[in-house]
Tab-separated table of C-alpha atoms and ligand atoms in Angstrom:
chain	number	residue	atom	x	y	z
A	601	MET	CA	-70.383	-71.803	-38.845
A	602	SER	CA	-72.195	-70.263	-41.808
A	603	ILE	CA	-70.460	-69.276	-45.020
A	604	TYR	CA	-70.496	-65.605	-45.986
A	605	GLU	CA	-68.890	-63.405	-48.621
A	606	ILE	CA	-67.366	-59.956	-48.203
A	607	ARG	CA	-67.914	-57.674	-51.166
A	608	VAL	CA	-66.295	-54.257	-51.290
A	609	PRO	CA	-65.149	-51.946	-54.110
A	610	GLY	CA	-61.677	-52.408	-55.589
A	611	LYS	CA	-60.474	-49.634	-53.303
A	612	ILE	CA	-62.016	-47.136	-50.907
A	613	CYS	CA	-60.390	-43.742	-50.324
A	614	PHE	CA	-61.852	-41.931	-47.320
A	615	GLY	CA	-61.170	-38.472	-45.926
A	616	ALA	CA	-61.486	-34.746	-46.571
A	617	GLY	CA	-59.782	-33.991	-49.887
A	618	CYS	CA	-59.254	-37.613	-50.960
A	619	THR	CA	-60.659	-36.919	-54.455
A	620	GLU	CA	-57.344	-35.177	-55.175
A	621	THR	CA	-55.829	-38.617	-55.733
A	622	MET	CA	-58.307	-39.399	-58.525
A	623	GLY	CA	-55.852	-38.492	-61.301
A	624	GLU	CA	-53.321	-41.042	-60.036
A	625	GLU	CA	-55.998	-43.704	-59.756
A	626	ALA	CA	-57.199	-42.994	-63.305
A	627	THR	CA	-53.630	-43.239	-64.616
A	628	LYS	CA	-53.119	-46.564	-62.800
A	629	ILE	CA	-55.977	-48.151	-64.725
A	630	GLY	CA	-54.850	-46.596	-68.006
A	631	ALA	CA	-57.993	-44.493	-68.496
A	632	LYS	CA	-57.950	-41.942	-71.336
A	633	ARG	CA	-61.567	-40.835	-71.840
A	634	ALA	CA	-63.652	-40.101	-68.758
A	635	LEU	CA	-67.334	-39.321	-68.471
A	636	ILE	CA	-68.421	-37.533	-65.297
A	637	VAL	CA	-72.063	-38.296	-64.434
A	638	THR	CA	-73.938	-35.965	-62.120
A	639	ASP	CA	-77.293	-34.249	-61.674
A	640	PRO	CA	-78.188	-30.605	-62.375
A	641	GLY	CA	-78.339	-29.673	-58.666
A	642	VAL	CA	-74.871	-31.032	-57.863
A	643	TYR	CA	-73.512	-29.515	-61.081
A	644	LYS	CA	-74.653	-26.069	-59.944
A	645	THR	CA	-72.798	-26.362	-56.628
A	646	GLY	CA	-69.479	-26.256	-58.515
A	647	VAL	CA	-68.007	-29.481	-57.075
A	648	ILE	CA	-67.567	-30.941	-60.571
A	649	ASP	CA	-65.019	-28.395	-61.849
A	650	PRO	CA	-62.163	-29.343	-59.482
A	651	VAL	CA	-62.646	-33.048	-60.278
A	652	LYS	CA	-62.652	-32.274	-63.986
A	653	GLU	CA	-59.414	-30.369	-63.522
A	654	ILE	CA	-57.795	-33.219	-61.563
A	655	LEU	CA	-58.606	-35.661	-64.377
A	656	SER	CA	-57.517	-33.223	-67.101
A	657	LYS	CA	-54.182	-32.724	-65.318
A	658	ALA	CA	-53.728	-36.501	-65.476
A	659	LYS	CA	-54.121	-36.136	-69.265
A	660	LEU	CA	-57.612	-37.588	-69.583
A	661	SER	CA	-60.184	-36.063	-71.882
A	662	VAL	CA	-63.270	-35.376	-69.794
A	663	ASP	CA	-66.932	-34.935	-70.720
A	664	VAL	CA	-69.682	-34.149	-68.251
A	665	PHE	CA	-73.214	-35.547	-68.352
A	666	SER	CA	-75.143	-33.468	-65.823
A	667	GLU	CA	-78.674	-34.706	-66.487
A	668	ALA	CA	-78.906	-37.685	-64.107
A	669	GLU	CA	-82.500	-37.869	-62.846
A	670	PRO	CA	-83.648	-38.216	-59.264
A	671	GLU	CA	-84.980	-41.801	-58.914
A	672	PRO	CA	-83.464	-42.673	-62.331
A	673	SER	CA	-85.507	-44.503	-64.955
A	674	TYR	CA	-84.586	-47.206	-67.433
A	675	SER	CA	-85.966	-45.110	-70.291
A	676	LYS	CA	-83.576	-42.197	-69.647
A	677	LEU	CA	-80.649	-44.535	-68.967
A	678	ASN	CA	-81.196	-46.390	-72.241
A	679	ALA	CA	-81.615	-43.207	-74.295
A	680	THR	CA	-78.473	-41.648	-72.798
A	681	ALA	CA	-76.338	-44.745	-73.388
A	682	GLU	CA	-77.562	-44.937	-76.973
A	683	GLU	CA	-76.661	-41.307	-77.600
A	684	ILE	CA	-73.141	-41.215	-76.131
A	685	ARG	CA	-71.911	-44.804	-76.522
A	686	LYS	CA	-69.944	-43.761	-79.623
A	687	ASN	CA	-67.534	-41.708	-77.467
A	688	ASN	CA	-65.917	-44.916	-76.154
A	689	TYR	CA	-65.438	-43.830	-72.559
A	690	ASP	CA	-63.059	-45.993	-70.567
A	691	LEU	CA	-63.893	-44.469	-67.167
A	692	VAL	CA	-67.236	-43.351	-65.723
A	693	VAL	CA	-67.101	-41.092	-62.667
A	694	GLY	CA	-70.365	-40.830	-60.725
A	695	ILE	CA	-70.508	-37.721	-58.539
A	696	GLY	CA	-73.675	-37.094	-56.569
A	697	GLY	CA	-76.288	-38.868	-54.526
A	698	GLY	CA	-77.388	-42.435	-55.135
A	699	SER	CA	-79.160	-41.554	-58.371
A	700	SER	CA	-76.062	-40.093	-60.061
A	701	ILE	CA	-73.911	-43.001	-58.935
A	702	ASP	CA	-76.539	-45.529	-60.020
A	703	THR	CA	-76.762	-43.794	-63.409
A	704	ALA	CA	-72.958	-43.971	-63.695
A	705	LYS	CA	-73.086	-47.711	-62.952
A	706	GLY	CA	-75.907	-48.214	-65.459
A	707	LEU	CA	-74.018	-46.347	-68.191
A	708	SER	CA	-70.801	-48.263	-67.489
A	709	LEU	CA	-72.824	-51.478	-67.927
A	710	LEU	CA	-74.473	-50.440	-71.197
A	711	PHE	CA	-71.203	-49.006	-72.610
A	712	ALA	CA	-69.541	-52.392	-72.027
A	713	HIS	CA	-72.316	-54.804	-72.944
A	714	GLY	CA	-74.895	-52.936	-75.059
A	715	GLY	CA	-78.616	-53.666	-74.982
A	716	ILE	CA	-80.973	-51.937	-72.572
A	717	GLY	CA	-80.950	-51.723	-68.791
A	718	GLN	CA	-83.947	-54.057	-68.431
A	719	ASP	CA	-81.887	-56.890	-69.994
A	720	TYR	CA	-79.810	-56.980	-66.820
A	721	GLY	CA	-82.524	-56.398	-64.161
A	722	GLY	CA	-82.358	-58.899	-61.304
A	723	VAL	CA	-79.454	-60.778	-59.812
A	724	GLU	CA	-76.163	-61.564	-61.619
A	725	LYS	CA	-77.383	-61.057	-65.181
A	726	ILE	CA	-74.283	-59.091	-66.288
A	727	PRO	CA	-71.970	-61.344	-68.338
A	728	GLY	CA	-68.598	-59.709	-67.533
A	729	PRO	CA	-66.712	-56.618	-66.360
A	730	CYS	CA	-68.185	-53.175	-67.091
A	731	VAL	CA	-66.343	-49.944	-67.874
A	732	PRO	CA	-64.561	-48.989	-64.604
A	733	VAL	CA	-66.513	-46.682	-62.285
A	734	PHE	CA	-65.191	-44.178	-59.773
A	735	ALA	CA	-67.935	-43.320	-57.286
A	736	CYS	CA	-67.946	-40.070	-55.303
A	737	PRO	CA	-70.946	-39.468	-53.016
A	738	THR	CA	-72.034	-35.878	-52.350
A	739	THR	CA	-74.555	-37.003	-49.736
A	740	ALA	CA	-73.921	-39.111	-46.653
A	741	GLY	CA	-76.539	-41.763	-47.163
A	742	THR	CA	-77.210	-44.131	-49.997
A	743	GLY	CA	-74.013	-46.165	-49.797
A	744	SER	CA	-74.218	-46.608	-53.573
A	745	GLU	CA	-70.453	-46.017	-53.777
A	746	VAL	CA	-69.826	-49.364	-52.085
A	747	THR	CA	-72.695	-51.498	-53.358
A	748	ASN	CA	-73.113	-53.837	-56.325
A	749	ILE	CA	-76.618	-52.544	-57.011
A	750	ALA	CA	-78.080	-49.895	-59.282
A	751	VAL	CA	-81.798	-49.217	-58.943
A	752	PHE	CA	-83.918	-48.007	-61.848
A	753	ASP	CA	-87.549	-47.106	-62.162
A	754	ASP	CA	-89.385	-49.183	-64.738
A	755	ARG	CA	-92.065	-46.557	-65.422
A	756	GLU	CA	-94.022	-48.707	-67.869
A	757	ARG	CA	-94.440	-51.397	-65.225
A	758	GLY	CA	-94.714	-48.963	-62.268
A	759	LEU	CA	-91.974	-50.594	-60.234
A	760	LYS	CA	-88.392	-50.089	-59.213
A	761	GLN	CA	-85.927	-52.782	-60.056
A	762	GLY	CA	-82.400	-53.438	-58.878
A	763	ILE	CA	-79.642	-54.554	-61.218
A	764	VAL	CA	-77.501	-56.603	-58.855
A	765	SER	CA	-74.058	-57.825	-59.885
A	766	ASN	CA	-70.543	-57.755	-58.504
A	767	TYR	CA	-69.519	-56.263	-61.851
A	768	LEU	CA	-71.237	-53.062	-60.662
A	769	LEU	CA	-68.865	-52.568	-57.731
A	770	ALA	CA	-66.895	-49.337	-58.184
A	771	ARG	CA	-63.222	-49.652	-59.117
A	772	VAL	CA	-62.536	-46.903	-56.574
A	773	ALA	CA	-64.938	-45.230	-54.133
A	774	PHE	CA	-63.802	-41.746	-53.145
A	775	VAL	CA	-65.658	-40.854	-49.971
A	776	ASP	CA	-64.612	-37.242	-49.572
A	777	PRO	CA	-66.696	-35.467	-46.909
A	778	THR	CA	-65.884	-32.056	-48.434
A	779	LEU	CA	-68.222	-33.011	-51.298
A	780	THR	CA	-71.109	-33.141	-48.777
A	781	TYR	CA	-70.439	-29.735	-47.185
A	782	GLY	CA	-72.925	-28.018	-49.523
A	783	CYS	CA	-75.654	-30.641	-49.184
A	784	PRO	CA	-78.995	-28.950	-48.256
A	785	ALA	CA	-80.502	-29.658	-44.816
A	786	LYS	CA	-83.505	-31.608	-46.148
A	787	VAL	CA	-81.332	-33.916	-48.235
A	788	THR	CA	-78.869	-34.302	-45.350
A	789	ALA	CA	-81.755	-35.382	-43.098
A	790	ALA	CA	-83.322	-37.868	-45.511
A	791	SER	CA	-80.070	-39.419	-46.704
A	792	GLY	CA	-78.747	-39.578	-43.140
A	793	MET	CA	-81.817	-41.552	-42.043
A	794	ASP	CA	-81.364	-43.825	-45.065
A	795	ALA	CA	-77.803	-44.525	-43.882
A	796	LEU	CA	-78.979	-45.264	-40.346
A	797	ILE	CA	-81.585	-47.673	-41.728
A	798	HIS	CA	-78.906	-49.444	-43.802
A	799	ALA	CA	-77.013	-50.102	-40.594
A	800	ILE	CA	-80.124	-51.171	-38.658
A	801	GLU	CA	-81.467	-53.465	-41.379
A	802	GLY	CA	-77.984	-54.814	-42.098
A	803	TYR	CA	-77.583	-55.672	-38.412
A	804	THR	CA	-81.043	-57.083	-37.670
A	805	GLY	CA	-81.594	-58.915	-40.965
A	806	ASN	CA	-81.351	-62.678	-41.435
A	807	LYS	CA	-78.125	-62.495	-43.428
A	808	ALA	CA	-76.157	-60.507	-40.842
A	809	ASN	CA	-72.623	-61.876	-40.405
A	810	THR	CA	-69.426	-60.993	-38.561
A	811	PHE	CA	-68.262	-58.469	-41.150
A	812	SER	CA	-71.618	-56.699	-41.562
A	813	ASP	CA	-72.022	-56.612	-37.752
A	814	VAL	CA	-68.657	-54.910	-37.261
A	815	VAL	CA	-69.356	-52.140	-39.756
A	816	ALA	CA	-73.045	-51.720	-38.799
A	817	LEU	CA	-72.251	-51.386	-35.093
A	818	LYS	CA	-69.592	-48.776	-35.821
A	819	ALA	CA	-71.869	-46.907	-38.246
A	820	MET	CA	-74.870	-46.438	-35.922
A	821	PRO	CA	-73.236	-44.270	-33.227
A	822	LEU	CA	-71.349	-42.245	-35.849
A	823	ILE	CA	-74.635	-41.392	-37.580
A	824	VAL	CA	-76.767	-40.876	-34.485
A	825	GLY	CA	-74.080	-38.726	-32.851
A	826	SER	CA	-73.736	-36.379	-35.820
A	827	LEU	CA	-76.926	-36.312	-37.921
A	828	ARG	CA	-78.748	-33.651	-35.876
A	829	LYS	CA	-75.655	-31.431	-35.984
A	830	ALA	CA	-75.109	-31.909	-39.720
A	831	VAL	CA	-78.751	-30.986	-40.446
A	832	LYS	CA	-78.797	-28.000	-38.093
A	833	ASN	CA	-75.468	-26.582	-39.168
A	834	GLY	CA	-74.270	-27.762	-42.554
A	835	SER	CA	-70.874	-26.143	-42.023
A	836	ASP	CA	-70.100	-28.324	-39.007
A	837	LYS	CA	-67.225	-30.135	-40.691
A	838	GLU	CA	-66.714	-32.645	-37.926
A	839	ALA	CA	-70.384	-33.688	-38.093
A	840	ARG	CA	-70.183	-33.907	-41.883
A	841	ASN	CA	-67.009	-36.026	-41.733
A	842	ARG	CA	-68.559	-38.414	-39.228
A	843	MET	CA	-71.740	-38.692	-41.292
A	844	SER	CA	-69.708	-39.571	-44.384
A	845	GLU	CA	-67.799	-42.244	-42.505
A	846	GLY	CA	-70.982	-43.588	-40.870
A	847	ALA	CA	-72.803	-43.762	-44.209
A	848	LEU	CA	-69.826	-45.495	-45.826
A	849	LEU	CA	-69.744	-48.167	-43.107
A	850	ALA	CA	-73.543	-48.537	-43.185
A	851	GLY	CA	-73.314	-49.034	-46.946
A	852	MET	CA	-70.786	-51.811	-46.445
A	853	ALA	CA	-73.080	-53.344	-43.810
A	854	PHE	CA	-76.114	-53.689	-46.055
A	855	MET	CA	-73.967	-54.561	-49.054
A	856	ASN	CA	-72.762	-57.610	-47.161
A	857	SER	CA	-75.926	-58.658	-45.369
A	858	GLY	CA	-78.849	-56.973	-47.117
A	859	CYS	CA	-81.650	-54.541	-46.463
A	860	ALA	CA	-85.051	-55.736	-45.342
A	861	ALA	CA	-88.707	-54.747	-45.036
A	862	VAL	CA	-88.219	-50.985	-44.579
A	863	HIS	CA	-86.584	-50.864	-47.991
A	864	ALA	CA	-89.105	-53.346	-49.407
A	865	LEU	CA	-91.951	-50.962	-48.533
A	866	ALA	CA	-89.988	-47.891	-49.612
A	867	PHE	CA	-89.566	-49.228	-53.158
A	868	PRO	CA	-93.249	-49.050	-54.251
A	869	LEU	CA	-93.726	-45.817	-52.286
A	870	GLY	CA	-90.850	-44.228	-54.208
A	871	SER	CA	-91.988	-45.596	-57.521
A	872	GLN	CA	-95.714	-44.803	-57.274
A	873	PHE	CA	-95.553	-41.477	-55.431
A	874	HIS	CA	-92.037	-40.249	-56.243
A	875	VAL	CA	-91.176	-39.954	-52.571
A	876	PRO	CA	-87.368	-39.581	-52.267
A	877	HIS	CA	-85.739	-42.824	-51.141
A	878	GLY	CA	-84.456	-41.522	-47.793
A	879	VAL	CA	-87.773	-39.900	-46.870
A	880	ALA	CA	-89.717	-43.054	-47.764
A	881	ASN	CA	-87.463	-45.197	-45.576
A	882	ALA	CA	-87.440	-42.747	-42.685
A	883	VAL	CA	-91.234	-42.440	-42.565
A	884	LEU	CA	-91.698	-46.211	-42.685
A	885	LEU	CA	-88.957	-47.184	-40.197
A	886	PRO	CA	-90.996	-46.977	-36.956
A	887	TYR	CA	-93.978	-48.906	-38.332
A	888	VAL	CA	-91.896	-51.717	-39.797
A	889	THR	CA	-89.776	-51.889	-36.638
A	890	GLU	CA	-92.862	-52.139	-34.392
A	891	CYS	CA	-93.912	-55.180	-36.396
A	892	ASN	CA	-90.398	-56.694	-36.381
A	893	LEU	CA	-89.279	-56.116	-32.767
A	894	SER	CA	-90.409	-59.401	-31.243
A	895	SER	CA	-88.664	-61.421	-33.983
A	896	ASN	CA	-85.165	-60.295	-33.052
A	897	LEU	CA	-85.302	-58.708	-29.601
A	898	PRO	CA	-81.633	-59.166	-28.618
A	899	ARG	CA	-80.439	-57.414	-31.770
A	900	TYR	CA	-82.984	-54.581	-31.518
A	901	ALA	CA	-81.845	-54.137	-27.891
A	902	THR	CA	-78.258	-53.761	-29.130
A	903	VAL	CA	-79.427	-51.265	-31.756
A	904	ALA	CA	-80.973	-49.250	-28.903
A	905	LYS	CA	-77.624	-49.165	-27.127
A	906	MET	CA	-75.924	-48.000	-30.319
A	907	LEU	CA	-78.529	-45.242	-30.624
A	908	GLY	CA	-77.472	-43.941	-27.212
A	909	VAL	CA	-80.157	-45.542	-25.016
A	910	LYS	CA	-78.989	-46.457	-21.491
A	911	THR	CA	-79.957	-50.124	-21.580
A	912	GLU	CA	-78.472	-51.326	-18.250
A	913	GLY	CA	-81.089	-53.074	-16.140
A	914	LEU	CA	-83.635	-53.129	-18.961
A	915	SER	CA	-85.089	-56.260	-20.497
A	916	ASN	CA	-84.451	-56.720	-24.213
A	917	GLN	CA	-88.085	-55.807	-24.840
A	918	GLU	CA	-87.802	-52.564	-22.858
A	919	ALA	CA	-84.479	-51.661	-24.470
A	920	ALA	CA	-85.767	-52.401	-27.977
A	921	GLU	CA	-88.843	-50.211	-27.390
A	922	LYS	CA	-86.652	-47.375	-26.156
A	923	GLY	CA	-84.466	-47.777	-29.224
A	924	LEU	CA	-87.504	-47.397	-31.421
A	925	ALA	CA	-88.471	-44.246	-29.505
A	926	ALA	CA	-84.933	-42.879	-29.957
A	927	ALA	CA	-85.096	-43.433	-33.715
A	928	LYS	CA	-88.501	-41.681	-33.847
A	929	ALA	CA	-87.160	-38.743	-31.825
A	930	LEU	CA	-84.175	-38.386	-34.153
A	931	ALA	CA	-86.427	-38.381	-37.233
A	932	ALA	CA	-88.751	-35.806	-35.648
A	933	ASP	CA	-85.847	-33.539	-34.650
A	934	ILE	CA	-84.579	-33.379	-38.221
A	935	GLY	CA	-87.966	-32.687	-39.766
A	936	ILE	CA	-88.956	-36.074	-41.211
A	937	PRO	CA	-92.764	-36.387	-41.653
A	938	THR	CA	-94.398	-38.938	-39.390
A	939	HIS	CA	-97.195	-40.222	-41.647
A	940	LEU	CA	-97.762	-41.108	-45.285
A	941	ARG	CA	-100.746	-38.792	-45.580
A	942	GLU	CA	-98.325	-35.873	-45.130
A	943	LEU	CA	-96.614	-37.069	-48.325
A	944	GLY	CA	-99.841	-36.898	-50.347
A	945	VAL	CA	-100.496	-40.641	-50.363
A	946	PRO	CA	-104.276	-41.258	-50.532
A	947	LYS	CA	-105.741	-43.942	-48.269
A	948	GLU	CA	-107.116	-45.814	-51.304
A	949	ALA	CA	-103.543	-46.440	-52.455
A	950	LEU	CA	-102.640	-48.597	-49.443
A	951	GLU	CA	-103.939	-51.894	-50.810
A	952	GLY	CA	-101.959	-51.470	-54.029
A	953	LEU	CA	-98.844	-50.545	-52.056
A	954	ALA	CA	-99.273	-53.650	-49.889
A	955	THR	CA	-99.612	-55.927	-52.926
A	956	ALA	CA	-96.594	-54.315	-54.606
A	957	THR	CA	-94.524	-54.751	-51.423
A	958	MET	CA	-95.078	-58.512	-51.466
A	959	ASN	CA	-93.295	-58.625	-54.852
A	960	VAL	CA	-90.072	-57.232	-53.359
A	961	THR	CA	-89.137	-60.748	-52.350
A	962	ARG	CA	-85.328	-60.226	-52.355
A	963	LEU	CA	-85.606	-57.772	-49.436
A	964	LEU	CA	-88.493	-59.414	-47.603
A	965	ALA	CA	-86.488	-62.643	-47.470
A	966	ASN	CA	-83.909	-60.879	-45.283
A	967	ASN	CA	-86.477	-59.455	-42.860
A	968	PRO	CA	-86.214	-60.916	-39.333
A	969	LYS	CA	-89.984	-61.524	-39.317
A	970	GLU	CA	-91.597	-63.395	-42.182
A	971	LEU	CA	-94.262	-60.911	-43.241
A	972	THR	CA	-97.675	-61.999	-44.528
A	973	LEU	CA	-99.816	-59.797	-46.759
A	974	ASP	CA	-101.904	-58.995	-43.664
A	975	ASP	CA	-98.809	-57.915	-41.716
A	976	VAL	CA	-97.797	-55.673	-44.608
A	977	ARG	CA	-101.325	-54.213	-44.903
A	978	GLY	CA	-101.194	-53.430	-41.173
A	979	ILE	CA	-97.843	-51.651	-41.499
A	980	TRP	CA	-99.128	-49.490	-44.371
A	981	GLU	CA	-102.288	-48.631	-42.441
A	982	ASN	CA	-100.378	-47.662	-39.317
A	983	ALA	CA	-97.965	-45.581	-41.383
A	984	TRP	CA	-100.823	-43.738	-43.082
B	1128	FE2	FE1	-81.423	-47.103	-48.818
């Protein structure tokens, strides 16, 4: 039997309205000075004010930093930490999509340990606990609220890098679906596909284990059964609630087994062409899966079943192919582009993207098929 670890936040609160308990949780850890981190779009929706009030009622002083960038960069992270470090925050509350929560994690790291973000890039480079983080997703997708990773764009080097450390796990994740009710359709679609891919890669990857299997297999039908509805009608609360729960479980799946080649290709695409993370993954999924299928047929056949394919009487090959078709149909129904050229990627860029992909070794190592540079070139060409 292989050894595996289960890593989850200190606590996860799930359910509509669960952020109301944030004041109690802040009091329990003795927090006095909170910084809420969000982005301008989320700030405008008005979801920050009630949270601010909850924390103020619990007698915390609260500041709001509402300038988190999409696809956050080290340069902005470092400048922000430098500017506000003097306020001695003892709680950082990330409210938003993955980029706001990653920025919150990055700030909590730099507040506690100083230096610049790049000092901690890579795996387990953080020397000790960071300032506690409460993570509150406003999209159902990235899973950042339950992961030990924060991803930053190193613009000077033209690559995205993950800071990976268990010290980045949130003290409490508040997964409150009401925070996603105002999420626009396009973001709902892209982040929902990202969540589905977390479950698929977490389940088919080399490091899959009993725990990641349980949460991935529960996540897939929740997401597939509700994503179309949540995109079509954002006020469908039941669909939103199921998406939040599915994305939470999918986040725990990839946190405990790992993502693979879809994410490995999405990294350079996001960094070089500023394609949002969920869109990059969703466009690439079918092409990576086509290449991977034969390496893990039984698991891709199970994925097909989870995606609603009637697999009785089918061979694993047939089931897996139908699963791939089901994933493509879902992406098409919710308006995801089918090719890279629709995203403004020029054909001449493919070779550079292929070379950059080969450097994302942490994720490629978890891919069920060991990919050569030629395999990766082929995937990029097909996706173009
Ligand atoms: Fe992702």
